[in-house]
mmCIF file of C-alpha atoms in Angstrom:
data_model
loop_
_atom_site.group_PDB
_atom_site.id
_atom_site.type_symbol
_atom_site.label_atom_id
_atom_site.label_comp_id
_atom_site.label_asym_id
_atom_site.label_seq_id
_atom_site.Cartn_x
_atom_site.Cartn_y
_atom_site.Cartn_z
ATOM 1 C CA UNK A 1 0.000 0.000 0.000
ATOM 2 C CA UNK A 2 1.631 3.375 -0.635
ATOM 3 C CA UNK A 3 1.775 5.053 1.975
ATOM 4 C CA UNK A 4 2.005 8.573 0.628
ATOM 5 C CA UNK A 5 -1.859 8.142 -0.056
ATOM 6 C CA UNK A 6 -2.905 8.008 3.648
ATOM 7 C CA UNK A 7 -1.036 10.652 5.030
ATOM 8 C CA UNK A 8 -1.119 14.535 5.506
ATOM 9 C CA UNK A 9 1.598 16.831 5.808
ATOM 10 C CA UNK A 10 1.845 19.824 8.602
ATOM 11 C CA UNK A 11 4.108 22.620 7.806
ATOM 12 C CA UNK A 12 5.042 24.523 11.414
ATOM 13 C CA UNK A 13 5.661 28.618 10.148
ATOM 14 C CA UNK A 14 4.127 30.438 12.905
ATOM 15 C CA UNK A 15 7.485 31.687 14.582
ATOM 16 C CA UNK A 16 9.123 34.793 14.122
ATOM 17 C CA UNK A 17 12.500 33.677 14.203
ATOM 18 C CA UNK A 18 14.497 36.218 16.284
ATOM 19 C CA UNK A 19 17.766 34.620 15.583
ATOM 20 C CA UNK A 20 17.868 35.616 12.049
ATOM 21 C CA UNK A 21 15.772 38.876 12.612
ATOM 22 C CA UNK A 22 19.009 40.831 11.949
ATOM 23 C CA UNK A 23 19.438 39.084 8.083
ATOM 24 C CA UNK A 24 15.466 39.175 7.527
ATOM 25 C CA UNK A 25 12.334 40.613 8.887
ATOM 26 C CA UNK A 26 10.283 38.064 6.364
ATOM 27 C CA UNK A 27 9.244 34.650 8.134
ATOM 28 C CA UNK A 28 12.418 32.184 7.775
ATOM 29 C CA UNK A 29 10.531 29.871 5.268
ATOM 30 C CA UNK A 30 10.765 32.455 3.016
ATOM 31 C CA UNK A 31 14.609 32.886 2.691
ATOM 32 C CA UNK A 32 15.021 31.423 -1.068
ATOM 33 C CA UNK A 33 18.058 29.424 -2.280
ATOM 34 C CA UNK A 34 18.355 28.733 -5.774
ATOM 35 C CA UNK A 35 15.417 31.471 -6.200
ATOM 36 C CA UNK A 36 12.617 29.064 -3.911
ATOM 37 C CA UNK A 37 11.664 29.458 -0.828
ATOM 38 C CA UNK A 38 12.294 27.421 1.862
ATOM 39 C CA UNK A 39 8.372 26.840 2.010
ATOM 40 C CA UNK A 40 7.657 26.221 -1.436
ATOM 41 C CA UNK A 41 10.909 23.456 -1.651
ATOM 42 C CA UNK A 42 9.432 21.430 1.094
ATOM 43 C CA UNK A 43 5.799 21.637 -0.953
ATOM 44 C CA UNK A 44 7.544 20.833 -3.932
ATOM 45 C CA UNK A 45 9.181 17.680 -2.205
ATOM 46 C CA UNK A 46 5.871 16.661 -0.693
ATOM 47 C CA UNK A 47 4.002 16.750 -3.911
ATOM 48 C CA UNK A 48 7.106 14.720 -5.804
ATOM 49 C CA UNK A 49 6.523 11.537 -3.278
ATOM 50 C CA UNK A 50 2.397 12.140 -3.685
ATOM 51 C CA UNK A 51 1.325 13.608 -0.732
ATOM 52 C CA UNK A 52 -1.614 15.719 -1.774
ATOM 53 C CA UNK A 53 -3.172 17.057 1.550
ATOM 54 C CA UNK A 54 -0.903 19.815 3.299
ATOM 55 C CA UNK A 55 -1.812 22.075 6.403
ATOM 56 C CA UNK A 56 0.480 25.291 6.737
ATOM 57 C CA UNK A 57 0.064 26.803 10.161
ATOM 58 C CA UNK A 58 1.124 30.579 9.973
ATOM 59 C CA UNK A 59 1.329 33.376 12.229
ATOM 60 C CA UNK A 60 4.137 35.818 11.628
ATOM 61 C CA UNK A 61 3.390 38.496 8.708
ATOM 62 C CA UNK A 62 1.380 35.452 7.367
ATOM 63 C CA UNK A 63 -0.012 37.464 4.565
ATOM 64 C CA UNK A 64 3.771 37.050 3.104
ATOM 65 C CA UNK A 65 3.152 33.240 3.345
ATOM 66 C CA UNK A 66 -0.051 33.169 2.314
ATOM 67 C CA UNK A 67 0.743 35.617 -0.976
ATOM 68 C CA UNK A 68 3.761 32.650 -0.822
ATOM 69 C CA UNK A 69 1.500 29.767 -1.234
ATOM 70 C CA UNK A 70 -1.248 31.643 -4.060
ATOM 71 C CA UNK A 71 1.565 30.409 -6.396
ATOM 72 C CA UNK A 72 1.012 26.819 -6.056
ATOM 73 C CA UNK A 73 -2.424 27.167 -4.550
ATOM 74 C CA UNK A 74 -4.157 25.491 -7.585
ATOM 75 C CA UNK A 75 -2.004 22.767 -8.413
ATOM 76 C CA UNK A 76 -2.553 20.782 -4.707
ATOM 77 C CA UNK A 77 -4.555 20.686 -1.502
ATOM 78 C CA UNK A 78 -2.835 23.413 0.510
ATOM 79 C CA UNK A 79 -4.601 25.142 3.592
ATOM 80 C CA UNK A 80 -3.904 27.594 6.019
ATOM 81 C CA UNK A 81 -4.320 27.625 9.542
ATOM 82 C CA UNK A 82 -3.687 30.893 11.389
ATOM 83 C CA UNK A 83 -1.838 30.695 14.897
ATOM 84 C CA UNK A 84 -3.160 34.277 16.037
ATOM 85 C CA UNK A 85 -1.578 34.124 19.343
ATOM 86 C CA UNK A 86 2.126 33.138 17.689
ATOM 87 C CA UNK A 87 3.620 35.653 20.230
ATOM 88 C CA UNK A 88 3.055 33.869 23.004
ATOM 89 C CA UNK A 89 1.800 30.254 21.874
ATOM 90 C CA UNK A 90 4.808 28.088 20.365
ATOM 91 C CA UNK A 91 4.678 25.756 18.042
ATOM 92 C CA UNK A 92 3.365 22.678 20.009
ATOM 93 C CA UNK A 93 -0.015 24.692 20.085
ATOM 94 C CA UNK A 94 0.555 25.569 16.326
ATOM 95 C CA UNK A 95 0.914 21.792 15.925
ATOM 96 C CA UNK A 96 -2.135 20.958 17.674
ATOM 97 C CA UNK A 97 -3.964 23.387 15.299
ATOM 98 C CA UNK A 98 -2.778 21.830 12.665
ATOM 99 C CA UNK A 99 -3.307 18.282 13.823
ATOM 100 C CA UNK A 100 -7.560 19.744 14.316
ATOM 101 C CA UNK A 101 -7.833 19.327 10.526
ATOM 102 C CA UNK A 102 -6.315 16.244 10.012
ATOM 103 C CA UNK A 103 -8.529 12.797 9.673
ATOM 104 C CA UNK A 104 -5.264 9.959 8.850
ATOM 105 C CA UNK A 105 -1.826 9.796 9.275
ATOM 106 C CA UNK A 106 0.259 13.236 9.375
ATOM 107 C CA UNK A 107 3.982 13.752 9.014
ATOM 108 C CA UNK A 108 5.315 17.514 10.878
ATOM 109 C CA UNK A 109 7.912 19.757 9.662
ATOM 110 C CA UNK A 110 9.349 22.661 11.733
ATOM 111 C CA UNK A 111 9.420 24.932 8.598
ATOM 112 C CA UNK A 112 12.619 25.999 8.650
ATOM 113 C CA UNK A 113 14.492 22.561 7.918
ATOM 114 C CA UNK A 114 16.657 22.227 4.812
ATOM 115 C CA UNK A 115 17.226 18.628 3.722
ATOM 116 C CA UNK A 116 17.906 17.085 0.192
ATOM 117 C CA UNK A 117 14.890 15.630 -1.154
ATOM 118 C CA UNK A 118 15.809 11.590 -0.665
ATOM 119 C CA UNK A 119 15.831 11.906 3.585
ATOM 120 C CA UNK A 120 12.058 12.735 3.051
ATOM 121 C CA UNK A 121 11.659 9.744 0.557
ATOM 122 C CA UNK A 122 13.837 7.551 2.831
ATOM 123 C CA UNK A 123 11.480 8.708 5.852
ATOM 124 C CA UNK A 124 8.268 8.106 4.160
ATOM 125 C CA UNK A 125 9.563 4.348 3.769
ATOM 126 C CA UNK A 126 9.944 4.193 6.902
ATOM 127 C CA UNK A 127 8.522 1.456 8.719
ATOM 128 C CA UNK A 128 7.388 3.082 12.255
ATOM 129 C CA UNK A 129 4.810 5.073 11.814
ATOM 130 C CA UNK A 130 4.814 7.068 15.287
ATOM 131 C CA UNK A 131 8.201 8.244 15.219
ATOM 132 C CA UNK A 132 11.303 11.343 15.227
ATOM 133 C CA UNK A 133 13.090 11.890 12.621
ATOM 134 C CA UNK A 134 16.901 12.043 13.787
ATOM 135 C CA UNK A 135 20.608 13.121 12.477
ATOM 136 C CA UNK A 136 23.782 13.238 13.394
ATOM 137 C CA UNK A 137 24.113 15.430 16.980
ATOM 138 C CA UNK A 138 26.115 17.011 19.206
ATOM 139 C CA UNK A 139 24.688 15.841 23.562
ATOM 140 C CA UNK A 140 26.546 19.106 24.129
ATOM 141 C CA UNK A 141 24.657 21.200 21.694
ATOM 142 C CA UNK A 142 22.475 23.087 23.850
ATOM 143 C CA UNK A 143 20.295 24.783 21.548
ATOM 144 C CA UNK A 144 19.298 21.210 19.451
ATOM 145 C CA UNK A 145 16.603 18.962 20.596
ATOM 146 C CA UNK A 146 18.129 16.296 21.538
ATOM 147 C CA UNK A 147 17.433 12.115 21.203
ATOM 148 C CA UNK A 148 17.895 9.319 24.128
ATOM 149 C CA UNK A 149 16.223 6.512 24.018
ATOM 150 C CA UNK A 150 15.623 3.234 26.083
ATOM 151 C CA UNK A 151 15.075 0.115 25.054
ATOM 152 C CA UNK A 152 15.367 1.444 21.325
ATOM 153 C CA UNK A 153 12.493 3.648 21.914
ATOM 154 C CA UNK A 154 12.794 7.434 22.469
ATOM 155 C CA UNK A 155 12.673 8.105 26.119
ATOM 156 C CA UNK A 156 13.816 12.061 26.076
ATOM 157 C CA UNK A 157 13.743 15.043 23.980
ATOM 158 C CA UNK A 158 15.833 17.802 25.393
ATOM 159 C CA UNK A 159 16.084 20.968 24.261
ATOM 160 C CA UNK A 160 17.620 24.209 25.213
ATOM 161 C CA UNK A 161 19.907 22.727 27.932
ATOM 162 C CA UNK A 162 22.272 19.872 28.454
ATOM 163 C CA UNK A 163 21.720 16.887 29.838
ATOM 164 C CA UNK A 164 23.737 13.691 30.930
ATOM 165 C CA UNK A 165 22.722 10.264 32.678
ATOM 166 C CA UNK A 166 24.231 6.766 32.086
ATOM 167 C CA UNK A 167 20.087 5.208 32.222
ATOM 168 C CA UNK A 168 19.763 6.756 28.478
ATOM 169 C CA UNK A 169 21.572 6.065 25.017
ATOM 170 C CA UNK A 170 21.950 9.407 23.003
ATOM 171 C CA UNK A 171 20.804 9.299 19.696
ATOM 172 C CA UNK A 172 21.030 12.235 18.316
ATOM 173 C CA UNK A 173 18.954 15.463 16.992
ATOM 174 C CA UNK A 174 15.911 15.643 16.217
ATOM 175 C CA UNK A 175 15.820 16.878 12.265
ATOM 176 C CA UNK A 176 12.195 18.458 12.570
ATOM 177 C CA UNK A 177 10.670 16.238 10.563
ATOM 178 C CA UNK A 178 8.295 13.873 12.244
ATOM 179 C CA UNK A 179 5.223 11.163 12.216
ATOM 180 C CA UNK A 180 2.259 10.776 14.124
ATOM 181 C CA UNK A 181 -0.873 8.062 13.188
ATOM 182 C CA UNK A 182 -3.959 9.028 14.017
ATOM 183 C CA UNK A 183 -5.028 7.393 16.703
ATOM 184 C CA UNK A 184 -1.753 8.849 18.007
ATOM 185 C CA UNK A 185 -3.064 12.619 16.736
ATOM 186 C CA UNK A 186 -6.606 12.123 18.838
ATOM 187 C CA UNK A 187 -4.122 11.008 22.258
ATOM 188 C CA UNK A 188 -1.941 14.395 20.912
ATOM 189 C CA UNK A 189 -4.954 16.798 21.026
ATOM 190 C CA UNK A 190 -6.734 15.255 24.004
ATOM 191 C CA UNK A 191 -3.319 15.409 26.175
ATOM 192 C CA UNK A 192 -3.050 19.048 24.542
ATOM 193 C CA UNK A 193 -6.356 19.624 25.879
ATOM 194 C CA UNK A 194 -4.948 19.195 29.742
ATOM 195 C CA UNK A 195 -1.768 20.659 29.211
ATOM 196 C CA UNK A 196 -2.252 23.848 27.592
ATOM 197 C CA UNK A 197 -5.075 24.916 30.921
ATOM 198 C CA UNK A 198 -1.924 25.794 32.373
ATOM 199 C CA UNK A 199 -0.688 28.839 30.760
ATOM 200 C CA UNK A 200 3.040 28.138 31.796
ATOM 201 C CA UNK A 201 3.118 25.376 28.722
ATOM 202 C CA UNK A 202 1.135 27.589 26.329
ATOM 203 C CA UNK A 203 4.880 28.198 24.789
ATOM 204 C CA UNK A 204 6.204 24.868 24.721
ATOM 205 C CA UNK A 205 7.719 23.530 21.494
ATOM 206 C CA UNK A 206 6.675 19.824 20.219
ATOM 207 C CA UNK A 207 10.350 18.602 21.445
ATOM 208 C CA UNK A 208 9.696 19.804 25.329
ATOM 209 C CA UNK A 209 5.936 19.060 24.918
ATOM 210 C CA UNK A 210 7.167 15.456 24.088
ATOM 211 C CA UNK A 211 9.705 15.221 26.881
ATOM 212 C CA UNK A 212 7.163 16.397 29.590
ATOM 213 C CA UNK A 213 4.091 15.020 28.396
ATOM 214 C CA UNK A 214 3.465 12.711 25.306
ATOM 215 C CA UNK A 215 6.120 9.694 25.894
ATOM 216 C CA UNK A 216 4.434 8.958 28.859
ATOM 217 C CA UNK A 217 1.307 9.011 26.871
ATOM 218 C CA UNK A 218 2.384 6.855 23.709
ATOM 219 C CA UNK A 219 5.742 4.720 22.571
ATOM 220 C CA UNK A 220 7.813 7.098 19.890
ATOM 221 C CA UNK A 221 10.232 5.253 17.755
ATOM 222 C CA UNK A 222 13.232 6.809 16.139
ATOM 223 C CA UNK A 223 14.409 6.933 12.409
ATOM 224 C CA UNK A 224 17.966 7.746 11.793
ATOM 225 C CA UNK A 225 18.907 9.131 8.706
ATOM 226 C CA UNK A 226 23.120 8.611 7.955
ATOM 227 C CA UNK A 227 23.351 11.559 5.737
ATOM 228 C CA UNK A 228 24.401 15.129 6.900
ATOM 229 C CA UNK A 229 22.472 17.588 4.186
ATOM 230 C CA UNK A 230 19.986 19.113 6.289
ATOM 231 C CA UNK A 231 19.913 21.813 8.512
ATOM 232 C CA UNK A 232 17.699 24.105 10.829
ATOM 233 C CA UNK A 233 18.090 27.239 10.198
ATOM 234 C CA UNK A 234 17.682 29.795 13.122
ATOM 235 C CA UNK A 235 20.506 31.668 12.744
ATOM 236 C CA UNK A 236 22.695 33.266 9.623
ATOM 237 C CA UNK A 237 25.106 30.728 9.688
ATOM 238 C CA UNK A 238 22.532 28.092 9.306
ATOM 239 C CA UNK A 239 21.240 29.850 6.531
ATOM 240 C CA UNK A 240 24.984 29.652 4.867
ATOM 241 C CA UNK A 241 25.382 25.876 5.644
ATOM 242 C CA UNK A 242 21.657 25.500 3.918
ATOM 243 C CA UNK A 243 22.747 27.016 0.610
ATOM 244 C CA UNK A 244 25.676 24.814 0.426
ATOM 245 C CA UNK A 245 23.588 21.970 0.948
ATOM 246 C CA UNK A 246 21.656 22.324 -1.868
ATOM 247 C CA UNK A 247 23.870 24.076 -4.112
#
């Protein structure tokens, strides 16, 4: 059965991206390399392995994105979701509102990834379909969510600190590319449902939101990819490394 037909696709652009503010004041999925936008490469990719259904959740200047998207509008199922409160809401509650309008299967993508086009192929093969898409890390990278798992299943996502112990195996980053099914989505929104009433999580990203809440909640398998042409860009530099991925 192929896949590609039973599955949605979630694009996470809500953010402002602060990092970067100082290169652009546009949302990051719309730095271009090779004249495209970051947005419209990972639509092009999902539409090359048949995935027809795709959910962008904006916030940020999201008339940009949405004037982004009129240009492939027409030739696939694209709609927009609007995270309003994108100030102060991250992008686990942009996820759950773009989870709301899914009925199957969903793969997630923070927007700002760059990858070449085979890791999503490879992915979509993949046989696990609740899963994290993972890379090649650095434990000591403080700013990258990062894997452990136990008993080959993902245990932690940490993010934003460091974090050692001998009771996990480290397997890397998380890319920002992952899979939920959807029975998994409904246990996703309802768990959403009793985290978000207290307004301390309300700006929790998926990785933390995961750590705190969802593993306990539903077993996450990993997929690790062996190439290194993909990147998250938050910062300048990123941006750099991205363009001489894909050059």
């Amino acid at each position: 059965m192929d896949k590609t037909k039973t599955i949605s696709a979630v694009i996470l652009v809500a953010g402002i991206g602060k990092r970067i503010s100082d290169y652009t004041k546009k949302p990051k999925c719309l730095l271009k390399i090779k004249g495209e936008s970051l947005l419209l490469r990972n639509i092009r990719y999902l539409r090359y392995y048949g995935i027809k259904n795709i959910i962008i959740v904006a916030g940020y200047k999201s008339h940009l994105i949405i004037r982004e998207i009129n240009k492939v509008k027409n030739k696939t199922s694209i709609e927009i979701v609007l995270n309003k409160k994108f100030r102060t809401h991250g992008n686990c509650y942009s996820l759950k509102l773009g989870l709301k309008k899914i009925i199957n299967d969903v793969i997630y993508f923070d927007g700002d990834v760059v990858y070449e086009k085979n890791i999503l192929g490879g992915y979509l093969k993949d046989k696990f379909l609740n899963s994290i898409l993972t890379g090649e890390g650095d434990k000591y990278d403080v700013e990258c969510a990062k894997v452990f798992s136990f008993n080959k299943k993902v245990a932690r996502v940490i993010e934003k600190r460091t974090f050692f112990t001998k009771k996990y195996k480290f397997i890397g980053e998380a890319v920002g590319i992952n899979k939920l099914g959807k029975r998994e989505i409904k246990k996703f929104l309802r768990t959403c449902n009793t985290v978000f009433k207290n307004k301390n999580n309300l700006n929790l990203n998926w990785d933390t939101y995961y750590d705190k809440f969802f593993l306990k909640k539903i077993q996450i398998n990993y997929s690790k990819i062996k190439s290194k042409k993909w990147v998250e860009v938050d910062t300048y530099d990123d941006f750099k490394k991205a363009k001489k991925i894909m050059k």
